[in-house]
């Protein structure tokens, strides 16, 4: 039986759809809030729809109750959304943990197209390819010589029937350069076969990889623009290859520079005092936070307190700075 097509929300240039897609693993800090503000402004300035998607695919990292706190904190800041786990909407469910059927559909399509293969190589096998140049993930790119020479037509079904498949599923990448444009970082180019090689879409333990879920969901939810932290710039070329293999058109991309602490490190959970919740609990006004974030993005000359809605009219990506912002 041919695989079922992925449900797609049609895209309309006159009504763009954007999203904020946090993993519910920690409280929203200033860096996350800044990215969310930019994503929200970009969509609101074009009169589009903004949705919240819960990226809760990694059970050990998910903190129970965190998604509700994240929503509360961004609502406190003055952001809103039109669809999401709390509101529902035409693309429900908005929780990735409830969307496995779509990810399996996509794997079927990729297998049919010859772009998927099972991999039983151990970490040791992969570490042993020492002479290769080191790729983005620190290790050497997955070598094309590790691809199976041939696969039976029903291999994926047979694997699903096994009690312990004990194989990861990898995407067979193209050996062409991926060229794309980022609204903040400009023209980009990457040879995925040289940086990461064939990457994992479903892990050996059965968890779906972020790369697969994000592309399947952005396609199914009709997302026109992806705005996210610059720490994900390196994932974009991989995702573009996946869009193309699934017969979809990639969205527009904008990567928002990260926020660093006084030591020059990306804000993380360790910077507890830089969470919206800590600021709110210490009596800081949301307008003061929005003013700081907007100034640090390059949207205001001075950090004058304001509401997100005050920034919609004058928002343009040209103003957004490329440099990481220091928030001591
Ligand atoms: N879930 C990812 C994060 O929390 C964001 C994924 C995306 O926007 O593509 O960093």
CSV table of C-alpha atoms and ligand atoms in Angstrom, one decimal:
chain,number,residue,atom,x,y,z
A,1,UNK,CA,0.0,0.0,0.0
A,2,UNK,CA,1.4,3.4,-0.8
A,3,UNK,CA,2.1,5.6,2.2
A,4,UNK,CA,-0.6,8.1,3.2
A,5,UNK,CA,0.3,11.6,2.2
A,6,UNK,CA,1.1,14.0,5.0
A,7,UNK,CA,-1.7,16.3,5.8
A,8,UNK,CA,-0.6,19.8,4.8
A,9,UNK,CA,-2.1,23.1,5.7
A,10,UNK,CA,-1.9,25.1,2.5
A,11,UNK,CA,0.4,28.1,2.5
A,12,UNK,CA,-1.0,31.6,1.5
A,13,UNK,CA,1.5,34.4,0.9
A,14,UNK,CA,-1.1,36.9,2.1
A,15,UNK,CA,-1.5,35.1,5.4
A,16,UNK,CA,1.8,33.8,6.6
A,17,UNK,CA,2.1,31.2,9.4
A,18,UNK,CA,4.9,31.3,12.0
A,19,UNK,CA,5.6,29.4,15.1
A,20,UNK,CA,7.4,29.2,18.4
A,21,UNK,CA,8.5,25.7,19.2
A,22,UNK,CA,10.2,25.4,22.6
A,23,UNK,CA,11.2,22.1,24.2
A,24,UNK,CA,9.6,22.0,27.7
A,25,UNK,CA,12.9,21.4,29.4
A,26,UNK,CA,13.5,24.6,31.3
A,27,UNK,CA,12.1,28.1,32.1
A,28,UNK,CA,12.2,30.7,29.4
A,29,UNK,CA,15.3,32.8,29.7
A,30,UNK,CA,16.0,36.2,28.1
A,31,UNK,CA,17.5,34.5,25.0
A,32,UNK,CA,14.5,32.3,24.4
A,33,UNK,CA,12.2,35.3,25.1
A,34,UNK,CA,14.1,37.4,22.6
A,35,UNK,CA,13.7,34.8,19.9
A,36,UNK,CA,10.0,34.4,20.6
A,37,UNK,CA,9.5,38.2,20.5
A,38,UNK,CA,11.2,38.3,17.0
A,39,UNK,CA,9.2,35.4,15.7
A,40,UNK,CA,5.9,37.0,17.0
A,41,UNK,CA,6.8,40.5,15.6
A,42,UNK,CA,7.7,39.1,12.2
A,43,UNK,CA,4.3,37.3,11.9
A,44,UNK,CA,2.2,40.0,13.5
A,45,UNK,CA,3.8,42.7,11.3
A,46,UNK,CA,2.5,40.7,8.3
A,47,UNK,CA,-0.9,40.0,9.7
A,48,UNK,CA,-0.3,36.3,9.9
A,49,UNK,CA,-1.0,33.4,12.3
A,50,UNK,CA,1.3,32.5,15.1
A,51,UNK,CA,1.3,29.0,16.7
A,52,UNK,CA,2.9,27.3,19.6
A,53,UNK,CA,4.2,23.8,19.2
A,54,UNK,CA,5.5,21.7,22.0
A,55,UNK,CA,8.7,19.9,21.2
A,56,UNK,CA,8.4,17.2,23.8
A,57,UNK,CA,10.0,14.3,22.0
A,58,UNK,CA,12.8,13.5,24.5
A,59,UNK,CA,11.0,12.1,27.5
A,60,UNK,CA,13.9,12.2,30.0
A,61,UNK,CA,14.5,15.9,29.3
A,62,UNK,CA,10.9,17.0,29.5
A,63,UNK,CA,10.0,18.6,32.8
A,64,UNK,CA,6.4,18.0,33.8
A,65,UNK,CA,4.4,21.2,34.0
A,66,UNK,CA,7.1,23.2,32.2
A,67,UNK,CA,5.1,23.8,29.1
A,68,UNK,CA,2.4,25.6,31.1
A,69,UNK,CA,5.0,27.7,32.9
A,70,UNK,CA,6.6,28.7,29.5
A,71,UNK,CA,3.2,29.8,28.1
A,72,UNK,CA,2.4,31.7,31.3
A,73,UNK,CA,5.7,33.5,31.1
A,74,UNK,CA,5.5,34.5,27.4
A,75,UNK,CA,1.8,35.6,28.0
A,76,UNK,CA,3.1,37.8,30.9
A,77,UNK,CA,5.6,39.4,28.5
A,78,UNK,CA,2.7,40.3,26.2
A,79,UNK,CA,2.9,37.7,23.5
A,80,UNK,CA,-0.1,35.7,22.3
A,81,UNK,CA,-0.7,32.9,19.8
A,82,UNK,CA,-3.6,31.7,17.7
A,83,UNK,CA,-3.1,27.9,17.8
A,84,UNK,CA,-1.4,25.7,20.3
A,85,UNK,CA,-1.6,22.9,22.9
A,86,UNK,CA,-3.8,25.1,25.1
A,87,UNK,CA,-6.0,26.5,22.3
A,88,UNK,CA,-6.2,23.7,19.8
A,89,UNK,CA,-6.5,24.5,16.1
A,90,UNK,CA,-6.7,23.0,12.7
A,91,UNK,CA,-3.3,21.2,13.0
A,92,UNK,CA,-3.9,19.6,16.4
A,93,UNK,CA,-2.3,17.9,18.2
A,94,UNK,CA,0.4,20.6,18.8
A,95,UNK,CA,2.5,18.3,21.0
A,96,UNK,CA,5.1,16.3,19.1
A,97,UNK,CA,4.8,13.4,21.5
A,98,UNK,CA,1.3,12.9,20.0
A,99,UNK,CA,2.3,13.1,16.3
A,100,UNK,CA,4.2,9.8,15.8
A,101,UNK,CA,1.9,8.7,13.1
A,102,UNK,CA,3.0,11.6,10.9
A,103,UNK,CA,6.7,10.9,11.5
A,104,UNK,CA,6.1,7.2,10.6
A,105,UNK,CA,4.3,8.3,7.4
A,106,UNK,CA,7.3,10.5,6.5
A,107,UNK,CA,9.7,7.6,7.1
A,108,UNK,CA,7.6,5.5,4.8
A,109,UNK,CA,7.8,8.1,2.1
A,110,UNK,CA,11.6,8.5,2.5
A,111,UNK,CA,12.1,4.7,2.4
A,112,UNK,CA,10.0,4.5,-0.8
A,113,UNK,CA,12.1,7.2,-2.3
A,114,UNK,CA,15.3,5.3,-1.4
A,115,UNK,CA,16.4,8.0,1.0
A,116,UNK,CA,16.3,6.0,4.2
A,117,UNK,CA,18.3,3.1,5.5
A,118,UNK,CA,18.8,1.2,8.8
A,119,UNK,CA,22.1,1.6,10.5
A,120,UNK,CA,23.5,-0.7,13.2
A,121,UNK,CA,26.9,0.8,13.4
A,122,UNK,CA,28.2,1.4,16.9
A,123,UNK,CA,29.6,4.6,18.2
A,124,UNK,CA,33.0,2.9,18.1
A,125,UNK,CA,32.6,2.1,14.4
A,126,UNK,CA,31.8,5.8,13.8
A,127,UNK,CA,34.7,7.0,16.0
A,128,UNK,CA,37.1,4.9,14.0
A,129,UNK,CA,36.9,6.9,10.9
A,130,UNK,CA,39.7,9.1,12.1
A,131,UNK,CA,41.2,10.4,8.9
A,132,UNK,CA,38.0,12.1,7.7
A,133,UNK,CA,37.6,15.9,8.4
A,134,UNK,CA,35.6,16.7,11.4
A,135,UNK,CA,32.0,17.6,10.8
A,136,UNK,CA,29.6,19.9,12.5
A,137,UNK,CA,28.7,17.5,15.3
A,138,UNK,CA,32.3,17.2,16.4
A,139,UNK,CA,32.7,13.8,14.8
A,140,UNK,CA,33.6,12.9,11.2
A,141,UNK,CA,30.7,12.9,8.7
A,142,UNK,CA,28.9,9.5,8.3
A,143,UNK,CA,30.8,7.9,5.4
A,144,UNK,CA,28.9,6.9,2.3
A,145,UNK,CA,30.7,3.6,2.4
A,146,UNK,CA,28.6,2.6,5.5
A,147,UNK,CA,25.4,2.7,3.4
A,148,UNK,CA,23.9,-0.7,2.7
A,149,UNK,CA,24.6,-1.8,-0.8
A,150,UNK,CA,20.9,-2.8,-1.3
A,151,UNK,CA,17.7,-3.2,0.7
A,152,UNK,CA,14.7,-5.4,0.4
A,153,UNK,CA,11.6,-3.5,-0.7
A,154,UNK,CA,9.8,-4.3,2.6
A,155,UNK,CA,12.7,-3.7,4.9
A,156,UNK,CA,11.1,-0.9,7.0
A,157,UNK,CA,7.9,-3.0,7.6
A,158,UNK,CA,10.0,-6.0,8.6
A,159,UNK,CA,12.0,-3.8,11.0
A,160,UNK,CA,8.8,-2.5,12.6
A,161,UNK,CA,7.6,-6.0,13.2
A,162,UNK,CA,10.8,-6.9,15.1
A,163,UNK,CA,10.6,-6.8,18.9
A,164,UNK,CA,14.0,-5.1,19.2
A,165,UNK,CA,14.9,-3.6,15.8
A,166,UNK,CA,18.2,-2.3,17.3
A,167,UNK,CA,18.8,-0.1,14.3
A,168,UNK,CA,18.8,3.7,13.8
A,169,UNK,CA,17.2,5.0,10.7
A,170,UNK,CA,19.4,7.4,8.7
A,171,UNK,CA,18.6,9.8,5.9
A,172,UNK,CA,20.7,9.4,2.8
A,173,UNK,CA,21.9,12.9,2.1
A,174,UNK,CA,22.6,14.5,-1.3
A,175,UNK,CA,26.2,15.3,-2.4
A,176,UNK,CA,25.2,18.7,-3.7
A,177,UNK,CA,25.7,22.1,-2.0
A,178,UNK,CA,22.6,23.5,-0.2
A,179,UNK,CA,22.3,27.2,-0.9
A,180,UNK,CA,19.9,29.3,1.2
A,181,UNK,CA,19.2,32.7,2.5
A,182,UNK,CA,18.8,33.7,6.1
A,183,UNK,CA,17.0,37.0,6.9
A,184,UNK,CA,19.7,37.8,9.5
A,185,UNK,CA,22.8,36.0,8.4
A,186,UNK,CA,22.4,36.4,4.6
A,187,UNK,CA,23.6,33.9,2.0
A,188,UNK,CA,24.6,30.5,3.3
A,189,UNK,CA,26.0,27.4,1.8
A,190,UNK,CA,26.6,23.9,3.1
A,191,UNK,CA,27.7,20.5,1.8
A,192,UNK,CA,25.8,18.3,4.2
A,193,UNK,CA,27.6,15.2,2.9
A,194,UNK,CA,30.9,16.8,4.1
A,195,UNK,CA,29.7,18.3,7.4
A,196,UNK,CA,27.5,15.6,8.9
A,197,UNK,CA,26.8,13.0,6.2
A,198,UNK,CA,23.7,10.7,6.5
A,199,UNK,CA,22.0,11.8,9.7
A,200,UNK,CA,19.7,10.0,12.1
A,201,UNK,CA,16.0,10.4,11.8
A,202,UNK,CA,14.9,7.8,14.3
A,203,UNK,CA,17.2,6.7,17.0
A,204,UNK,CA,18.0,3.1,17.9
A,205,UNK,CA,15.9,3.5,21.1
A,206,UNK,CA,12.9,4.5,19.0
A,207,UNK,CA,13.0,8.3,19.6
A,208,UNK,CA,12.4,10.5,16.6
A,209,UNK,CA,15.1,12.9,15.9
A,210,UNK,CA,14.5,16.7,16.1
A,211,UNK,CA,15.5,17.1,12.4
A,212,UNK,CA,12.7,14.8,11.3
A,213,UNK,CA,10.0,16.0,13.6
A,214,UNK,CA,10.6,19.7,13.0
A,215,UNK,CA,10.4,19.4,9.2
A,216,UNK,CA,7.4,17.1,9.2
A,217,UNK,CA,5.5,19.4,11.6
A,218,UNK,CA,6.5,22.7,9.9
A,219,UNK,CA,5.3,21.2,6.6
A,220,UNK,CA,2.1,19.8,8.0
A,221,UNK,CA,1.3,23.0,9.9
A,222,UNK,CA,1.9,25.2,6.8
A,223,UNK,CA,4.7,27.2,8.3
A,224,UNK,CA,6.0,29.9,6.0
A,225,UNK,CA,8.7,31.3,8.2
A,226,UNK,CA,10.9,29.6,10.8
A,227,UNK,CA,12.4,32.0,13.3
A,228,UNK,CA,14.6,30.4,16.0
A,229,UNK,CA,17.9,30.7,17.8
A,230,UNK,CA,21.2,31.0,15.8
A,231,UNK,CA,22.4,27.8,17.6
A,232,UNK,CA,20.2,26.0,15.0
A,233,UNK,CA,21.7,27.7,11.9
A,234,UNK,CA,23.8,24.5,11.4
A,235,UNK,CA,20.6,22.3,11.2
A,236,UNK,CA,19.0,24.3,8.4
A,237,UNK,CA,20.8,22.7,5.4
A,238,UNK,CA,19.9,19.3,6.7
A,239,UNK,CA,16.3,20.3,7.1
A,240,UNK,CA,16.2,21.8,3.5
A,241,UNK,CA,17.4,18.4,2.2
A,242,UNK,CA,14.6,16.7,4.1
A,243,UNK,CA,11.9,19.2,2.8
A,244,UNK,CA,13.0,18.5,-0.7
A,245,UNK,CA,13.0,14.7,-0.2
A,246,UNK,CA,9.5,14.9,1.2
A,247,UNK,CA,8.3,17.0,-1.7
A,248,UNK,CA,7.9,20.2,0.3
A,249,UNK,CA,9.0,23.8,-0.1
A,250,UNK,CA,11.3,25.0,2.6
A,251,UNK,CA,10.1,28.1,4.6
A,252,UNK,CA,11.9,31.4,4.9
A,253,UNK,CA,14.5,31.3,7.6
A,254,UNK,CA,15.6,33.8,10.3
A,255,UNK,CA,18.0,32.9,13.0
A,256,UNK,CA,18.1,35.2,15.9
A,257,UNK,CA,21.6,35.7,17.5
A,258,UNK,CA,22.0,34.1,20.9
A,259,UNK,CA,22.2,36.0,24.2
A,260,UNK,CA,25.4,35.5,26.1
A,261,UNK,CA,26.2,36.1,29.8
A,262,UNK,CA,29.0,38.3,31.1
A,263,UNK,CA,31.4,35.3,30.6
A,264,UNK,CA,30.5,35.2,26.9
A,265,UNK,CA,28.6,31.9,27.3
A,266,UNK,CA,25.2,31.2,25.7
A,267,UNK,CA,22.5,31.6,28.4
A,268,UNK,CA,21.5,28.3,29.8
A,269,UNK,CA,19.5,26.9,32.7
A,270,UNK,CA,22.5,27.8,34.9
A,271,UNK,CA,21.7,31.5,34.4
A,272,UNK,CA,18.6,31.1,36.6
A,273,UNK,CA,18.4,34.8,37.3
A,274,UNK,CA,17.9,35.5,33.7
A,275,UNK,CA,14.6,33.7,33.4
A,276,UNK,CA,11.4,35.6,32.8
A,277,UNK,CA,10.1,34.0,36.0
A,278,UNK,CA,12.9,35.2,38.2
A,279,UNK,CA,12.6,38.7,36.7
A,280,UNK,CA,8.9,38.7,37.2
A,281,UNK,CA,9.2,37.4,40.8
A,282,UNK,CA,11.6,40.2,41.6
A,283,UNK,CA,9.1,42.8,40.6
A,284,UNK,CA,10.4,43.8,37.1
A,285,UNK,CA,7.7,45.0,34.8
A,286,UNK,CA,7.2,43.1,31.5
A,287,UNK,CA,7.4,46.4,29.6
A,288,UNK,CA,10.9,46.9,30.9
A,289,UNK,CA,11.9,43.5,29.7
A,290,UNK,CA,10.4,44.0,26.3
A,291,UNK,CA,12.2,47.3,26.0
A,292,UNK,CA,15.6,45.7,26.8
A,293,UNK,CA,15.0,42.8,24.4
A,294,UNK,CA,13.9,45.1,21.6
A,295,UNK,CA,16.9,47.4,22.1
A,296,UNK,CA,19.3,44.4,22.2
A,297,UNK,CA,17.8,43.1,18.9
A,298,UNK,CA,18.4,46.5,17.3
A,299,UNK,CA,14.7,47.4,17.1
A,300,UNK,CA,14.9,50.4,19.5
A,301,UNK,CA,17.7,52.9,20.0
A,302,UNK,CA,17.2,52.9,23.7
A,303,UNK,CA,15.6,50.3,26.0
A,304,UNK,CA,12.4,52.3,26.7
A,305,UNK,CA,9.7,50.2,28.3
A,306,UNK,CA,7.1,49.2,25.8
A,307,UNK,CA,4.6,46.4,24.9
A,308,UNK,CA,5.3,43.9,22.1
A,309,UNK,CA,2.3,45.4,20.2
A,310,UNK,CA,4.0,48.9,20.1
A,311,UNK,CA,6.9,47.4,18.1
A,312,UNK,CA,4.8,45.7,15.4
A,313,UNK,CA,4.4,48.7,13.0
A,314,UNK,CA,8.1,49.4,12.6
A,315,UNK,CA,9.4,45.9,12.7
A,316,UNK,CA,11.8,44.9,9.9
A,317,UNK,CA,14.4,42.1,9.7
A,318,UNK,CA,16.9,44.7,8.4
A,319,UNK,CA,17.2,46.2,11.8
A,320,UNK,CA,18.0,42.9,13.6
A,321,UNK,CA,21.6,42.7,14.6
A,322,UNK,CA,23.8,39.7,13.7
A,323,UNK,CA,26.1,39.8,16.8
A,324,UNK,CA,25.3,37.9,19.9
A,325,UNK,CA,24.0,40.2,22.6
A,326,UNK,CA,25.5,40.4,26.1
A,327,UNK,CA,23.0,40.5,29.0
A,328,UNK,CA,25.2,40.4,32.1
B,1,LIG,N1,12.7,23.0,20.1
B,1,LIG,C1,13.8,23.7,19.7
B,1,LIG,C2,14.4,24.5,20.9
B,1,LIG,O1,13.7,24.5,21.9
B,1,LIG,C3,13.5,24.7,18.6
B,1,LIG,C4,13.3,24.1,17.3
B,1,LIG,C5,13.1,25.0,16.1
B,1,LIG,O2,12.6,26.2,16.3
B,1,LIG,O3,13.3,24.6,15.0
B,1,LIG,O4,15.5,24.9,20.8
